[in-house]
Amino acid sequence: MSILGHEKEKNIFQTILRSNRLHHAYIFSGRTGSGKKLFARELARSIICEEDSFLETCMCKHCIVATGSQHPDIHLVEETPVKIEVARQISAEAYLSPLSAKRKVYIIDNAHTFTKEAANAILKTLEEPSSDTHFFLITDRYEQILPTIRSRCINIRFSSLISSEVQEILTGLGVEDDLLPIIADQASGSVSYAQFLLDNMDETGRFSPDKSKLELYSEINNLDTKEKIRAYCSSMYAYMLEKYKNSGDETLLDFSNYLLEILKRLEYNVSLDMFRLDLYIKTIEVLCEKS
Ligand SMILES: [Zn+2]
């Protein structure tokens, strides 16, 4: 699988691997859904590849097995929190020779959830693993990683994806939706958040103008989380913008801008009650004017 975006990170690791200077422990930090874990998995494959491929399709025996996510020398730890038993097990295994490839890789997700005991159990391993072992710790909360762990790893701060990349990745995953460009815009560089918004949209329904005021009121009133409001307003925004393009009616453009504005306001602590009421009143205004 090819990795979209993240050119900076690709350059860093390509140089490191070519010059054979891979450090033993890295932290990949950055926004949820920006592709850190996927990058780490593909990088792990490049690390054990027999053909020195780098983040590209390769048919060597290790890459084939790793692509199926089952390579015995790539260990993915996803339990949260990371407990002492897991840390002990990693520490014990990390000193053993790789089973099949020349090196082995541990990818530990949610690295900010190490309990103190678990962290203590793995510190020495992180500091001085055997030379054929590499660690990638993944987190969206770098500040919460225990300082003792932080100080033993090199932090690579992942940039967020741009919205066209989010869109491309989702399309690649088979997501088909007319609203994809708008949702990708709203997802601030996070593929998983975009997926989350799409799910919310399916749950709450999408804006449709063919509803009575009462139906509209209850629909808006049921938006009980910021995510539902975000998903609903995004679908409304798409509808209004499309309408504006077809009709050239400035009121619709104003309303689209208002929706963008309130989507921005959602970032802050706002009263959702006030929010819903405001949205309902403005929507009724526009729809009544148009009918
Ligand atoms: Zn390969």
XYZ file of C-alpha atoms and ligand atoms in Angstrom:
292
model
C 0.000 0.000 0.000
C 1.383 3.409 -0.841
C 1.289 6.194 1.703
C -0.329 9.436 0.666
C 1.107 12.718 1.876
C 3.677 12.885 4.681
C 6.520 13.810 2.344
C 8.613 15.219 5.195
C 8.369 11.994 7.171
C 9.095 9.914 4.072
C 12.230 11.922 3.352
C 13.451 11.594 6.917
C 13.134 7.818 7.002
C 14.332 7.221 3.490
C 17.549 9.024 4.342
C 17.867 7.209 7.652
C 17.325 3.767 6.140
C 19.625 4.387 3.177
C 22.402 5.476 5.491
C 21.601 2.586 7.826
C 21.215 4.857 10.829
C 17.869 3.814 12.178
C 17.597 4.663 15.860
C 16.115 2.051 18.174
C 13.113 4.034 19.430
C 10.864 6.667 17.885
C 7.654 8.343 18.922
C 5.228 9.186 16.143
C 3.065 11.997 17.456
C 0.341 14.035 15.813
C -3.345 14.291 15.264
C -5.599 11.215 15.460
C -6.229 9.746 12.057
C -3.299 11.447 10.363
C -1.857 8.091 9.348
C 0.905 7.604 11.925
C 0.185 3.939 12.601
C -0.216 3.088 8.941
C 3.079 4.851 8.269
C 4.748 2.883 11.067
C 3.437 -0.404 9.681
C 4.626 0.345 6.192
C 7.947 1.548 7.547
C 8.270 -1.679 9.538
C 7.799 -3.571 6.312
C 10.529 -1.496 4.659
C 12.815 -2.220 7.611
C 12.524 -5.983 7.207
C 12.314 -5.972 3.388
C 14.911 -8.127 1.619
C 14.953 -5.909 -1.446
C 15.469 -2.582 0.319
C 12.152 -1.310 -0.937
C 10.876 1.833 0.738
C 7.122 2.261 1.286
C 6.410 0.747 -2.087
C 4.948 -2.508 -3.268
C 7.472 -5.319 -3.032
C 7.099 -9.031 -3.631
C 9.888 -10.304 -1.412
C 8.773 -12.974 1.026
C 8.850 -10.643 4.037
C 6.842 -7.901 2.344
C 4.205 -10.359 1.170
C 3.712 -11.709 4.682
C 3.896 -8.237 6.267
C 1.274 -6.872 3.881
C -1.046 -9.520 5.269
C -0.302 -7.978 8.697
C 1.014 -11.268 10.047
C 4.760 -11.061 9.943
C 6.247 -12.704 13.060
C 8.861 -9.960 13.392
C 6.427 -7.047 13.265
C 4.607 -6.757 16.560
C 1.628 -4.461 16.836
C 0.525 -3.646 20.375
C -2.877 -2.001 20.543
C -4.082 -2.729 24.038
C -5.074 0.323 26.038
C -3.808 1.125 28.589
C -0.431 -0.476 28.057
C -0.115 -2.619 31.160
C 2.851 -4.025 33.016
C 2.277 -7.607 31.787
C 2.487 -6.431 28.194
C 5.554 -4.287 28.878
C 7.285 -7.232 30.587
C 6.481 -9.527 27.721
C 7.835 -7.061 25.172
C 10.971 -6.589 27.235
C 11.556 -10.321 27.479
C 10.958 -10.966 23.759
C 12.828 -7.939 22.508
C 16.158 -9.534 23.377
C 15.451 -12.681 21.369
C 16.630 -12.940 17.787
C 14.145 -12.143 15.021
C 12.187 -15.211 13.938
C 12.404 -14.796 10.216
C 13.694 -11.395 9.061
C 16.977 -9.717 9.926
C 15.339 -7.227 12.256
C 12.199 -6.925 14.296
C 9.885 -4.053 14.968
C 7.466 -3.195 17.758
C 4.688 -0.722 17.062
C 3.001 0.364 20.277
C -0.188 2.329 19.821
C -1.536 4.830 22.376
C 1.865 5.213 23.981
C 0.486 7.890 26.311
C -1.421 5.140 28.150
C 1.600 3.339 29.592
C 0.990 2.897 33.293
C 3.912 3.986 35.421
C 4.744 0.383 36.269
C 4.546 -0.644 32.632
C 6.823 2.242 31.664
C 9.354 1.222 34.300
C 9.276 -2.334 33.006
C 10.195 -1.269 29.488
C 12.587 1.653 30.045
C 15.768 -0.351 29.903
C 14.603 -2.139 26.754
C 13.770 1.161 25.089
C 17.142 2.527 26.018
C 19.274 -0.411 24.975
C 17.413 -2.992 22.949
C 19.377 -5.509 20.926
C 20.720 -3.886 17.780
C 18.193 -5.641 15.531
C 15.127 -4.313 17.395
C 13.256 -1.075 16.728
C 10.373 0.577 18.521
C 7.739 2.944 17.170
C 5.462 4.451 19.787
C 2.309 6.053 18.432
C 0.372 8.808 20.163
C -1.985 11.693 19.595
C -1.106 13.063 23.052
C 2.618 13.489 23.156
C 2.499 15.689 26.259
C 0.927 12.843 28.222
C 3.710 10.388 27.506
C 5.772 9.817 30.621
C 8.967 11.883 30.515
C 11.059 8.780 31.203
C 9.774 7.278 27.947
C 10.002 10.524 26.003
C 13.628 11.014 26.870
C 14.537 7.633 25.382
C 12.854 8.148 22.021
C 13.191 10.464 19.045
C 9.946 12.296 18.457
C 8.700 12.625 14.893
C 5.850 15.067 14.797
C 3.466 14.111 11.999
C 1.858 16.896 10.086
C -1.868 16.689 9.437
C -3.059 15.613 6.034
C -4.522 18.240 3.737
C -8.171 17.807 2.894
C -7.577 16.550 -0.653
C -5.357 13.808 0.812
C -8.038 12.851 3.329
C -10.485 12.665 0.455
C -8.163 10.565 -1.670
C -7.488 8.126 1.153
C -11.194 7.683 1.869
C -11.914 7.163 -1.809
C -9.119 4.581 -1.833
C -10.854 2.850 1.064
C -13.980 2.566 -1.041
C -15.964 5.405 0.550
C -18.325 6.869 -2.000
C -20.202 9.953 -0.980
C -21.178 13.173 -2.716
C -20.342 15.050 0.448
C -16.833 13.651 0.701
C -15.073 16.922 -0.272
C -16.980 18.842 2.373
C -16.503 16.261 5.077
C -12.794 16.029 4.223
C -12.608 19.805 4.661
C -14.250 19.605 8.052
C -12.057 16.777 9.298
C -8.909 18.890 9.904
C -6.529 16.404 8.389
C -7.872 13.309 10.101
C -9.099 10.325 8.103
C -10.672 8.664 11.120
C -12.484 11.853 12.071
C -13.846 12.172 8.538
C -15.120 8.614 8.788
C -16.620 9.412 12.156
C -18.467 12.420 10.687
C -19.787 10.327 7.826
C -21.054 7.756 10.327
C -22.725 10.508 12.338
C -24.343 11.781 9.207
C -25.802 8.376 8.509
C -27.061 8.174 12.050
C -28.683 11.598 12.294
C -29.823 11.819 8.716
C -28.827 14.453 6.235
C -30.370 17.780 5.762
C -33.319 17.776 3.435
C -35.508 20.826 2.763
C -38.650 18.762 2.234
C -39.610 18.688 5.857
C -42.167 20.459 7.951
C -41.010 23.039 10.472
C -41.832 20.650 13.254
C -39.834 17.814 11.691
C -36.945 20.161 11.123
C -37.151 21.360 14.707
C -37.054 17.858 16.124
C -34.266 16.878 13.733
C -32.093 19.797 14.830
C -33.051 19.302 18.450
C -31.772 15.728 18.294
C -28.268 16.843 17.433
C -26.945 16.227 20.917
C -23.208 16.169 20.256
C -20.838 18.521 18.492
C -20.033 15.778 16.014
C -23.676 15.325 15.060
C -24.064 19.081 14.615
C -20.892 19.166 12.554
C -22.058 16.321 10.335
C -25.533 17.768 9.909
C -24.305 21.305 9.173
C -21.833 19.898 6.661
C -24.597 18.172 4.759
C -26.659 21.358 4.955
C -23.716 23.391 3.739
C -23.284 21.109 0.734
C -26.965 21.410 -0.093
C -27.032 25.222 0.184
C -23.876 25.685 -1.834
C -25.150 23.448 -4.597
C -28.432 25.380 -4.618
C -26.535 28.651 -4.803
C -24.456 27.454 -7.746
C -27.618 26.574 -9.622
C -29.626 29.649 -8.738
C -27.074 32.383 -8.046
C -29.223 33.397 -5.091
C -27.059 35.424 -2.684
C -29.185 34.516 0.352
C -28.075 30.925 -0.056
C -24.463 31.979 -0.252
C -24.878 34.063 2.908
C -26.432 31.106 4.624
C -23.608 28.805 3.487
C -21.133 31.278 4.952
C -23.125 31.387 8.167
C -22.871 27.578 8.343
C -19.123 27.709 7.851
C -18.923 30.316 10.567
C -20.843 28.217 13.077
C -18.814 25.152 12.175
C -15.781 27.165 13.185
C -17.458 28.321 16.384
C -18.034 24.691 17.335
C -14.310 24.419 18.043
C -14.854 26.457 21.176
C -16.924 25.785 24.241
C -20.364 26.814 23.198
C -23.792 26.084 24.564
C -25.274 23.461 22.256
C -28.797 24.588 23.209
C -28.143 28.095 21.934
C -26.441 26.641 18.947
C -29.341 24.446 17.925
C -31.844 27.245 18.429
C -29.798 29.656 16.347
C -29.410 27.048 13.624
C -33.113 26.281 13.618
C -34.160 29.955 13.406
C -31.727 30.764 10.613
C -32.699 27.651 8.661
C -36.389 28.447 8.920
C -35.699 32.013 7.789
C -33.903 30.892 4.689
C -36.312 28.109 3.819
C -39.386 30.336 4.332
C -37.890 33.019 2.157
C -37.338 30.440 -0.561
C -40.787 28.909 -0.401
Zn 10.308 -6.464 0.267
